[in-house]
Amino acid sequence: MALHGFIGTQIELKSPADKFYKIFKGQAHLIPNISSGHIKGVQVHEGDWETHGSVKIWNYHLGDEVGTFKEKVEYDDENKAATLTGLDGEMFKYYKSFKGIYQFAQKGNVSVANLTIHYEKRNADVEAPDRFVGLMVTLVRDLDAHFAKA
């Protein structure tokens, strides 16, 4: 069984792709208010909210687990993608590396989110990070519902 892998999904959105990318690049501090059932907080550790290479610490609730995810962010404005490269957190009990990618695209009147995690397991007994992809999906759906109300 391979220790390296990636897992992801694509979901259709009701709101424009630009809105999603904008909140990840510069307004991530609003996410805990919008997806409060799962994201309990986010703070800048180094840098700021919108600069490539800034470090943030996320506090999340996933099932019975309450955890943190310290990440360094990379922005790709052309492809409307935010890549969160894990530096520390509970998932590192199971994974040697962990990188979440939120990529938003506009296809005519339809927007889509491509949500992907690249990972390396600590050992072959560790499961793929399906539940973290589920957290990504829930977060994006919460944002979509919020944007639809605005």
Tab-separated table of N, CA and C in Angstrom:
chain	number	residue	atom	x	y	z
A	1	MET	N	0.842	-1.184	0.000
A	1	MET	CA	0.000	0.000	0.000
A	1	MET	C	0.884	1.242	0.000
A	2	ALA	N	0.587	2.188	-0.880
A	2	ALA	CA	1.379	3.414	-1.014
A	2	ALA	C	1.181	4.328	0.189
A	3	LEU	N	2.260	4.932	0.616
A	3	LEU	CA	2.183	5.883	1.724
A	3	LEU	C	1.897	7.295	1.232
A	4	HIS	N	2.287	7.601	-0.004
A	4	HIS	CA	2.002	8.902	-0.610
A	4	HIS	C	0.692	8.814	-1.373
A	5	GLY	N	-0.037	9.902	-1.397
A	5	GLY	CA	-1.251	9.892	-2.188
A	5	GLY	C	-1.903	11.245	-2.225
A	6	PHE	N	-3.001	11.285	-2.942
A	6	PHE	CA	-3.841	12.469	-2.933
A	6	PHE	C	-5.279	12.008	-3.049
A	7	ILE	N	-6.136	12.832	-2.520
A	7	ILE	CA	-7.561	12.531	-2.508
A	7	ILE	C	-8.281	13.861	-2.691
A	8	GLY	N	-9.409	13.836	-3.353
A	8	GLY	CA	-10.113	15.086	-3.560
A	8	GLY	C	-11.481	14.879	-4.149
A	9	THR	N	-12.130	15.996	-4.343
A	9	THR	CA	-13.466	15.987	-4.915
A	9	THR	C	-13.711	17.327	-5.591
A	10	GLN	N	-14.730	17.366	-6.412
A	10	GLN	CA	-15.167	18.598	-7.052
A	10	GLN	C	-16.629	18.804	-6.691
A	11	ILE	N	-16.966	20.024	-6.292
A	11	ILE	CA	-18.369	20.322	-5.991
A	11	ILE	C	-18.809	21.553	-6.770
A	12	GLU	N	-20.065	21.539	-7.160
A	12	GLU	CA	-20.650	22.670	-7.864
A	12	GLU	C	-21.127	23.696	-6.839
A	13	LEU	N	-20.954	24.958	-7.192
A	13	LEU	CA	-21.292	26.060	-6.280
A	13	LEU	C	-22.352	26.969	-6.897
A	14	LYS	N	-23.098	27.629	-6.044
A	14	LYS	CA	-24.110	28.580	-6.507
A	14	LYS	C	-23.528	29.978	-6.670
A	15	SER	N	-22.490	30.288	-5.926
A	15	SER	CA	-21.909	31.626	-5.906
A	15	SER	C	-20.685	31.701	-6.810
A	16	PRO	N	-20.325	32.916	-7.247
A	16	PRO	CA	-19.164	33.080	-8.135
A	16	PRO	C	-17.854	32.624	-7.486
A	17	ALA	N	-16.988	32.036	-8.307
A	17	ALA	CA	-15.697	31.523	-7.841
A	17	ALA	C	-14.862	32.611	-7.165
A	18	ASP	N	-14.931	33.835	-7.678
A	18	ASP	CA	-14.135	34.937	-7.112
A	18	ASP	C	-14.426	35.163	-5.631
A	19	LYS	N	-15.663	34.998	-5.224
A	19	LYS	CA	-16.022	35.215	-3.813
A	19	LYS	C	-15.298	34.238	-2.896
A	20	PHE	N	-15.185	33.002	-3.333
A	20	PHE	CA	-14.519	31.984	-2.516
A	20	PHE	C	-13.027	32.264	-2.412
A	21	TYR	N	-12.424	32.571	-3.541
A	21	TYR	CA	-10.987	32.845	-3.530
A	21	TYR	C	-10.690	34.085	-2.690
A	22	LYS	N	-11.531	35.085	-2.805
A	22	LYS	CA	-11.329	36.336	-2.057
A	22	LYS	C	-11.358	36.097	-0.545
A	23	ILE	N	-12.236	35.216	-0.086
A	23	ILE	CA	-12.307	34.986	1.357
A	23	ILE	C	-11.074	34.226	1.855
A	24	PHE	N	-10.538	33.325	1.029
A	24	PHE	CA	-9.313	32.626	1.432
A	24	PHE	C	-8.113	33.558	1.366
A	25	LYS	N	-8.118	34.482	0.421
A	25	LYS	CA	-7.003	35.419	0.266
A	25	LYS	C	-7.423	36.777	0.818
A	26	GLY	N	-7.229	36.942	2.098
A	26	GLY	CA	-7.451	38.258	2.693
A	26	GLY	C	-8.565	38.339	3.712
A	27	GLN	N	-9.489	37.393	3.696
A	27	GLN	CA	-10.613	37.477	4.625
A	27	GLN	C	-10.851	36.173	5.382
A	28	ALA	N	-9.824	35.361	5.518
A	28	ALA	CA	-9.971	34.065	6.201
A	28	ALA	C	-10.445	34.231	7.638
A	29	HIS	N	-10.185	35.393	8.238
A	29	HIS	CA	-10.628	35.634	9.615
A	29	HIS	C	-12.156	35.600	9.737
A	30	LEU	N	-12.887	35.712	8.625
A	30	LEU	CA	-14.352	35.659	8.649
A	30	LEU	C	-14.888	34.223	8.662
A	31	ILE	N	-14.067	33.269	8.265
A	31	ILE	CA	-14.532	31.885	8.101
A	31	ILE	C	-15.099	31.286	9.390
A	32	PRO	N	-14.495	31.489	10.580
A	32	PRO	CA	-15.095	30.902	11.792
A	32	PRO	C	-16.516	31.401	12.083
A	33	ASN	N	-16.851	32.610	11.647
A	33	ASN	CA	-18.209	33.123	11.836
A	33	ASN	C	-19.193	32.487	10.859
A	34	ILE	N	-18.693	32.070	9.702
A	34	ILE	CA	-19.547	31.506	8.653
A	34	ILE	C	-19.687	29.995	8.804
A	35	SER	N	-18.621	29.322	9.182
A	35	SER	CA	-18.625	27.860	9.335
A	35	SER	C	-18.315	27.504	10.790
A	36	SER	N	-19.078	28.088	11.692
A	36	SER	CA	-18.782	27.983	13.129
A	36	SER	C	-18.985	26.580	13.701
A	37	GLY	N	-19.695	25.725	12.989
A	37	GLY	CA	-19.873	24.364	13.476
A	37	GLY	C	-18.599	23.543	13.415
A	38	HIS	N	-17.678	23.948	12.548
A	38	HIS	CA	-16.460	23.165	12.352
A	38	HIS	C	-15.178	23.965	12.526
A	39	ILE	N	-15.191	25.213	12.131
A	39	ILE	CA	-14.005	26.066	12.253
A	39	ILE	C	-14.221	26.976	13.459
A	40	LYS	N	-13.421	26.768	14.474
A	40	LYS	CA	-13.606	27.484	15.743
A	40	LYS	C	-12.773	28.753	15.836
A	41	GLY	N	-11.764	28.869	14.990
A	41	GLY	CA	-10.948	30.076	15.007
A	41	GLY	C	-9.808	29.969	14.026
A	42	VAL	N	-9.262	31.112	13.669
A	42	VAL	CA	-8.069	31.169	12.826
A	42	VAL	C	-7.317	32.441	13.194
A	43	GLN	N	-5.999	32.298	13.340
A	43	GLN	CA	-5.160	33.445	13.688
A	43	GLN	C	-3.944	33.466	12.784
A	44	VAL	N	-3.466	34.667	12.518
A	44	VAL	CA	-2.208	34.820	11.798
A	44	VAL	C	-1.085	34.590	12.796
A	45	HIS	N	-0.161	33.711	12.452
A	45	HIS	CA	1.009	33.435	13.286
A	45	HIS	C	2.228	34.219	12.780
A	46	GLU	N	2.370	34.290	11.460
A	46	GLU	CA	3.427	35.075	10.815
A	46	GLU	C	2.847	35.705	9.557
A	47	GLY	N	3.223	36.940	9.275
A	47	GLY	CA	2.735	37.610	8.076
A	47	GLY	C	1.410	38.289	8.319
A	48	ASP	N	0.494	38.147	7.354
A	48	ASP	CA	-0.820	38.772	7.468
A	48	ASP	C	-1.865	37.891	6.784
A	49	TRP	N	-3.054	38.412	6.587
A	49	TRP	CA	-4.154	37.618	6.029
A	49	TRP	C	-4.030	37.368	4.539
A	50	GLU	N	-3.279	38.211	3.815
A	50	GLU	CA	-3.334	38.119	2.356
A	50	GLU	C	-1.999	37.906	1.660
A	51	THR	N	-0.923	37.800	2.393
A	51	THR	CA	0.392	37.678	1.770
A	51	THR	C	0.793	36.221	1.588
A	52	HIS	N	1.259	35.934	0.378
A	52	HIS	CA	1.803	34.622	0.045
A	52	HIS	C	2.894	34.281	1.055
A	53	GLY	N	2.850	33.089	1.628
A	53	GLY	CA	3.855	32.663	2.596
A	53	GLY	C	3.497	32.928	4.047
A	54	SER	N	2.360	33.582	4.292
A	54	SER	CA	1.937	33.823	5.671
A	54	SER	C	1.579	32.500	6.348
A	55	VAL	N	1.708	32.485	7.658
A	55	VAL	CA	1.417	31.286	8.445
A	55	VAL	C	0.192	31.558	9.319
A	56	LYS	N	-0.770	30.644	9.260
A	56	LYS	CA	-1.991	30.761	10.065
A	56	LYS	C	-2.172	29.495	10.892
A	57	ILE	N	-2.877	29.649	11.994
A	57	ILE	CA	-3.236	28.508	12.839
A	57	ILE	C	-4.761	28.431	12.890
A	58	TRP	N	-5.292	27.305	12.431
A	58	TRP	CA	-6.729	27.045	12.398
A	58	TRP	C	-7.091	26.144	13.571
A	59	ASN	N	-8.214	26.422	14.199
A	59	ASN	CA	-8.789	25.543	15.226
A	59	ASN	C	-10.070	24.964	14.634
A	60	TYR	N	-10.168	23.643	14.649
A	60	TYR	CA	-11.312	22.996	14.007
A	60	TYR	C	-11.928	21.956	14.929
A	61	HIS	N	-13.153	21.572	14.587
A	61	HIS	CA	-13.888	20.512	15.272
A	61	HIS	C	-14.345	19.546	14.187
A	62	LEU	N	-13.922	18.293	14.316
A	62	LEU	CA	-14.231	17.291	13.304
A	62	LEU	C	-14.641	16.009	14.009
A	63	GLY	N	-15.946	15.740	14.000
A	63	GLY	CA	-16.448	14.586	14.743
A	63	GLY	C	-16.184	14.792	16.221
A	64	ASP	N	-15.499	13.847	16.840
A	64	ASP	CA	-15.160	13.958	18.260
A	64	ASP	C	-13.828	14.657	18.487
A	65	GLU	N	-13.148	15.009	17.413
A	65	GLU	CA	-11.808	15.580	17.517
A	65	GLU	C	-11.840	17.111	17.448
A	66	VAL	N	-11.132	17.722	18.373
A	66	VAL	CA	-10.873	19.154	18.331
A	66	VAL	C	-9.388	19.273	18.064
A	67	GLY	N	-9.021	20.018	17.039
A	67	GLY	CA	-7.615	20.076	16.691
A	67	GLY	C	-7.181	21.417	16.164
A	68	THR	N	-5.887	21.499	15.895
A	68	THR	CA	-5.305	22.692	15.290
A	68	THR	C	-4.576	22.271	14.014
A	69	PHE	N	-4.450	23.222	13.111
A	69	PHE	CA	-3.729	23.021	11.863
A	69	PHE	C	-2.937	24.287	11.599
A	70	LYS	N	-1.643	24.192	11.737
A	70	LYS	CA	-0.750	25.312	11.438
A	70	LYS	C	-0.293	25.139	10.002
A	71	GLU	N	-0.490	26.172	9.185
A	71	GLU	CA	-0.203	26.056	7.767
A	71	GLU	C	0.475	27.299	7.226
A	72	LYS	N	1.201	27.074	6.140
A	72	LYS	CA	1.794	28.159	5.360
A	72	LYS	C	1.023	28.220	4.054
A	73	VAL	N	0.538	29.402	3.704
A	73	VAL	CA	-0.349	29.527	2.551
A	73	VAL	C	0.409	30.011	1.312
A	74	GLU	N	0.008	29.451	0.185
A	74	GLU	CA	0.492	29.889	-1.124
A	74	GLU	C	-0.741	30.226	-1.954
A	75	TYR	N	-0.705	31.385	-2.619
A	75	TYR	CA	-1.826	31.811	-3.453
A	75	TYR	C	-1.441	31.748	-4.924
A	76	ASP	N	-2.379	31.303	-5.731
A	76	ASP	CA	-2.228	31.285	-7.181
A	76	ASP	C	-3.406	32.079	-7.738
A	77	ASP	N	-3.175	33.375	-7.973
A	77	ASP	CA	-4.260	34.260	-8.414
A	77	ASP	C	-4.832	33.844	-9.770
A	78	GLU	N	-3.981	33.405	-10.671
A	78	GLU	CA	-4.439	33.035	-12.008
A	78	GLU	C	-5.434	31.876	-11.961
A	79	ASN	N	-5.158	30.892	-11.117
A	79	ASN	CA	-6.029	29.718	-11.007
A	79	ASN	C	-6.970	29.762	-9.812
A	80	LYS	N	-7.003	30.881	-9.110
A	80	LYS	CA	-7.863	31.058	-7.937
A	80	LYS	C	-7.705	29.884	-6.963
A	81	ALA	N	-6.445	29.634	-6.586
A	81	ALA	CA	-6.146	28.499	-5.712
A	81	ALA	C	-5.400	28.960	-4.467
A	82	ALA	N	-5.783	28.400	-3.343
A	82	ALA	CA	-5.077	28.606	-2.075
A	82	ALA	C	-4.575	27.236	-1.633
A	83	THR	N	-3.265	27.137	-1.452
A	83	THR	CA	-2.646	25.889	-1.013
A	83	THR	C	-2.181	26.061	0.418
A	84	LEU	N	-2.678	25.215	1.305
A	84	LEU	CA	-2.343	25.270	2.725
A	84	LEU	C	-1.401	24.105	3.034
A	85	THR	N	-0.125	24.416	3.173
A	85	THR	CA	0.866	23.389	3.461
A	85	THR	C	1.004	23.246	4.968
A	86	GLY	N	0.694	22.063	5.468
A	86	GLY	CA	0.707	21.823	6.903
A	86	GLY	C	2.105	21.892	7.493
A	87	LEU	N	2.203	22.556	8.644
A	87	LEU	CA	3.455	22.664	9.383
A	87	LEU	C	3.385	21.937	10.721
A	88	ASP	N	2.186	21.923	11.322
A	88	ASP	CA	2.014	21.325	12.647
A	88	ASP	C	0.522	21.091	12.877
A	89	GLY	N	0.206	20.232	13.808
A	89	GLY	CA	-1.191	19.982	14.144
A	89	GLY	C	-1.454	18.515	14.387
A	90	GLU	N	-2.674	18.219	14.808
A	90	GLU	CA	-3.061	16.857	15.179
A	90	GLU	C	-2.901	15.847	14.044
A	91	MET	N	-3.126	16.277	12.791
A	91	MET	CA	-3.027	15.314	11.690
A	91	MET	C	-1.619	14.774	11.505
A	92	PHE	N	-0.625	15.448	12.083
A	92	PHE	CA	0.749	14.969	11.951
A	92	PHE	C	1.046	13.781	12.869
A	93	LYS	N	0.067	13.376	13.662
A	93	LYS	CA	0.166	12.097	14.365
A	93	LYS	C	0.062	10.951	13.359
A	94	TYR	N	-0.609	11.206	12.236
A	94	TYR	CA	-0.914	10.180	11.242
A	94	TYR	C	-0.197	10.380	9.903
A	95	TYR	N	0.154	11.633	9.608
A	95	TYR	CA	0.724	11.965	8.308
A	95	TYR	C	2.062	12.682	8.467
A	96	LYS	N	3.009	12.348	7.591
A	96	LYS	CA	4.304	13.043	7.571
A	96	LYS	C	4.190	14.380	6.852
A	97	SER	N	3.340	14.423	5.834
A	97	SER	CA	3.089	15.672	5.113
A	97	SER	C	1.598	15.764	4.806
A	98	PHE	N	1.125	17.010	4.713
A	98	PHE	CA	-0.302	17.248	4.545
A	98	PHE	C	-0.472	18.604	3.870
A	99	LYS	N	-1.052	18.598	2.672
A	99	LYS	CA	-1.242	19.838	1.914
A	99	LYS	C	-2.658	19.876	1.361
A	100	GLY	N	-3.450	20.856	1.791
A	100	GLY	CA	-4.812	21.031	1.301
A	100	GLY	C	-4.855	22.117	0.243
A	101	ILE	N	-5.561	21.850	-0.850
A	101	ILE	CA	-5.678	22.823	-1.939
A	101	ILE	C	-7.148	23.121	-2.194
A	102	TYR	N	-7.489	24.408	-2.108
A	102	TYR	CA	-8.813	24.908	-2.458
A	102	TYR	C	-8.648	25.657	-3.775
A	103	GLN	N	-9.273	25.163	-4.847
A	103	GLN	CA	-9.164	25.812	-6.138
A	103	GLN	C	-10.569	26.057	-6.670
A	104	PHE	N	-10.820	27.293	-7.089
A	104	PHE	CA	-12.163	27.695	-7.517
A	104	PHE	C	-12.129	28.119	-8.979
A	105	ALA	N	-13.105	27.655	-9.748
A	105	ALA	CA	-13.149	27.966	-11.173
A	105	ALA	C	-14.563	28.362	-11.574
A	106	GLN	N	-14.637	29.296	-12.492
A	106	GLN	CA	-15.902	29.732	-13.063
A	106	GLN	C	-16.013	29.106	-14.442
A	107	LYS	N	-17.075	28.352	-14.680
A	107	LYS	CA	-17.318	27.734	-15.982
A	107	LYS	C	-18.675	28.208	-16.472
A	108	GLY	N	-18.669	29.344	-17.170
A	108	GLY	CA	-19.924	29.956	-17.591
A	108	GLY	C	-20.674	30.477	-16.372
A	109	ASN	N	-21.912	30.038	-16.215
A	109	ASN	CA	-22.719	30.450	-15.060
A	109	ASN	C	-22.516	29.560	-13.851
A	110	VAL	N	-21.660	28.549	-13.995
A	110	VAL	CA	-21.454	27.582	-12.925
A	110	VAL	C	-20.055	27.754	-12.331
A	111	SER	N	-19.986	27.721	-11.018
A	111	SER	CA	-18.705	27.731	-10.320
A	111	SER	C	-18.469	26.341	-9.745
A	112	VAL	N	-17.195	25.968	-9.669
A	112	VAL	CA	-16.846	24.696	-9.052
A	112	VAL	C	-15.686	24.909	-8.090
A	113	ALA	N	-15.653	24.054	-7.092
A	113	ALA	CA	-14.528	24.007	-6.165
A	113	ALA	C	-13.853	22.661	-6.336
A	114	ASN	N	-12.561	22.690	-6.587
A	114	ASN	CA	-11.742	21.481	-6.615
A	114	ASN	C	-10.996	21.435	-5.299
A	115	LEU	N	-11.279	20.441	-4.501
A	115	LEU	CA	-10.722	20.323	-3.154
A	115	LEU	C	-9.847	19.080	-3.104
A	116	THR	N	-8.577	19.284	-2.807
A	116	THR	CA	-7.616	18.188	-2.886
A	116	THR	C	-6.703	18.194	-1.669
A	117	ILE	N	-6.335	17.021	-1.218
A	117	ILE	CA	-5.316	16.878	-0.178
A	117	ILE	C	-4.228	15.958	-0.706
A	118	HIS	N	-2.995	16.441	-0.658
A	118	HIS	CA	-1.809	15.624	-0.943
A	118	HIS	C	-1.218	15.262	0.411
A	119	TYR	N	-0.851	14.002	0.591
A	119	TYR	CA	-0.416	13.553	1.915
A	119	TYR	C	0.617	12.445	1.815
A	120	GLU	N	1.311	12.252	2.922
A	120	GLU	CA	2.163	11.083	3.101
A	120	GLU	C	1.831	10.512	4.472
A	121	LYS	N	1.421	9.251	4.488
A	121	LYS	CA	1.074	8.573	5.737
A	121	LYS	C	2.336	8.243	6.531
A	122	ARG	N	2.182	8.163	7.846
A	122	ARG	CA	3.308	7.737	8.695
A	122	ARG	C	3.566	6.241	8.553
A	123	ASN	N	2.494	5.456	8.309
A	123	ASN	CA	2.647	4.023	8.077
A	123	ASN	C	1.448	3.519	7.273
A	124	ALA	N	1.523	2.294	6.809
A	124	ALA	CA	0.504	1.730	5.933
A	124	ALA	C	-0.848	1.530	6.617
A	125	ASP	N	-0.892	1.541	7.941
A	125	ASP	CA	-2.148	1.353	8.662
A	125	ASP	C	-3.008	2.614	8.729
A	126	VAL	N	-2.436	3.746	8.397
A	126	VAL	CA	-3.166	5.019	8.450
A	126	VAL	C	-4.106	5.108	7.255
A	127	GLU	N	-5.330	5.537	7.510
A	127	GLU	CA	-6.320	5.702	6.447
A	127	GLU	C	-6.055	6.971	5.650
A	128	ALA	N	-6.558	7.004	4.426
A	128	ALA	CA	-6.520	8.231	3.634
A	128	ALA	C	-7.325	9.307	4.377
A	129	PRO	N	-7.002	10.564	4.180
A	129	PRO	CA	-7.648	11.638	4.952
A	129	PRO	C	-9.039	12.047	4.444
A	130	ASP	N	-9.899	11.056	4.222
A	130	ASP	CA	-11.261	11.326	3.736
A	130	ASP	C	-12.007	12.321	4.619
A	131	ARG	N	-11.875	12.167	5.921
A	131	ARG	CA	-12.641	13.033	6.824
A	131	ARG	C	-12.196	14.487	6.717
A	132	PHE	N	-10.922	14.727	6.366
A	132	PHE	CA	-10.464	16.104	6.187
A	132	PHE	C	-10.976	16.685	4.872
A	133	VAL	N	-11.112	15.839	3.840
A	133	VAL	CA	-11.763	16.293	2.611
A	133	VAL	C	-13.214	16.651	2.927
A	134	GLY	N	-13.859	15.842	3.758
A	134	GLY	CA	-15.230	16.148	4.186
A	134	GLY	C	-15.317	17.482	4.901
A	135	LEU	N	-14.329	17.791	5.717
A	135	LEU	CA	-14.285	19.093	6.390
A	135	LEU	C	-14.145	20.219	5.373
A	136	MET	N	-13.308	20.027	4.364
A	136	MET	CA	-13.149	21.025	3.305
A	136	MET	C	-14.481	21.248	2.579
A	137	VAL	N	-15.174	20.158	2.254
A	137	VAL	CA	-16.464	20.258	1.565
A	137	VAL	C	-17.463	21.018	2.424
A	138	THR	N	-17.547	20.673	3.696
A	138	THR	CA	-18.480	21.353	4.600
A	138	THR	C	-18.179	22.841	4.689
A	139	LEU	N	-16.912	23.180	4.807
A	139	LEU	CA	-16.515	24.586	4.876
A	139	LEU	C	-16.941	25.334	3.615
A	140	VAL	N	-16.680	24.778	2.442
A	140	VAL	CA	-17.035	25.447	1.185
A	140	VAL	C	-18.549	25.537	1.029
A	141	ARG	N	-19.274	24.503	1.424
A	141	ARG	CA	-20.746	24.564	1.346
A	141	ARG	C	-21.304	25.625	2.306
A	142	ASP	N	-20.710	25.742	3.489
A	142	ASP	CA	-21.121	26.803	4.430
A	142	ASP	C	-20.888	28.185	3.817
A	143	LEU	N	-19.743	28.358	3.180
A	143	LEU	CA	-19.452	29.636	2.513
A	143	LEU	C	-20.455	29.902	1.400
A	144	ASP	N	-20.766	28.892	0.614
A	144	ASP	CA	-21.720	29.046	-0.494
A	144	ASP	C	-23.088	29.458	0.027
A	145	ALA	N	-23.543	28.832	1.095
A	145	ALA	CA	-24.842	29.194	1.689
A	145	ALA	C	-24.806	30.634	2.205
A	146	HIS	N	-23.705	31.032	2.801
A	146	HIS	CA	-23.543	32.399	3.307
A	146	HIS	C	-23.587	33.412	2.153
A	147	PHE	N	-22.850	33.123	1.077
A	147	PHE	CA	-22.829	34.047	-0.066
A	147	PHE	C	-24.194	34.141	-0.712
A	148	ALA	N	-24.952	33.044	-0.757
A	148	ALA	CA	-26.276	33.039	-1.377
A	148	ALA	C	-27.255	33.933	-0.609
A	149	LYS	N	-27.050	34.042	0.718
A	149	LYS	CA	-27.929	34.886	1.545
A	149	LYS	C	-27.599	36.361	1.400
A	150	ALA	N	-26.343	36.664	1.080
A	150	ALA	CA	-25.879	38.070	1.037
A	150	ALA	C	-26.393	38.808	-0.165
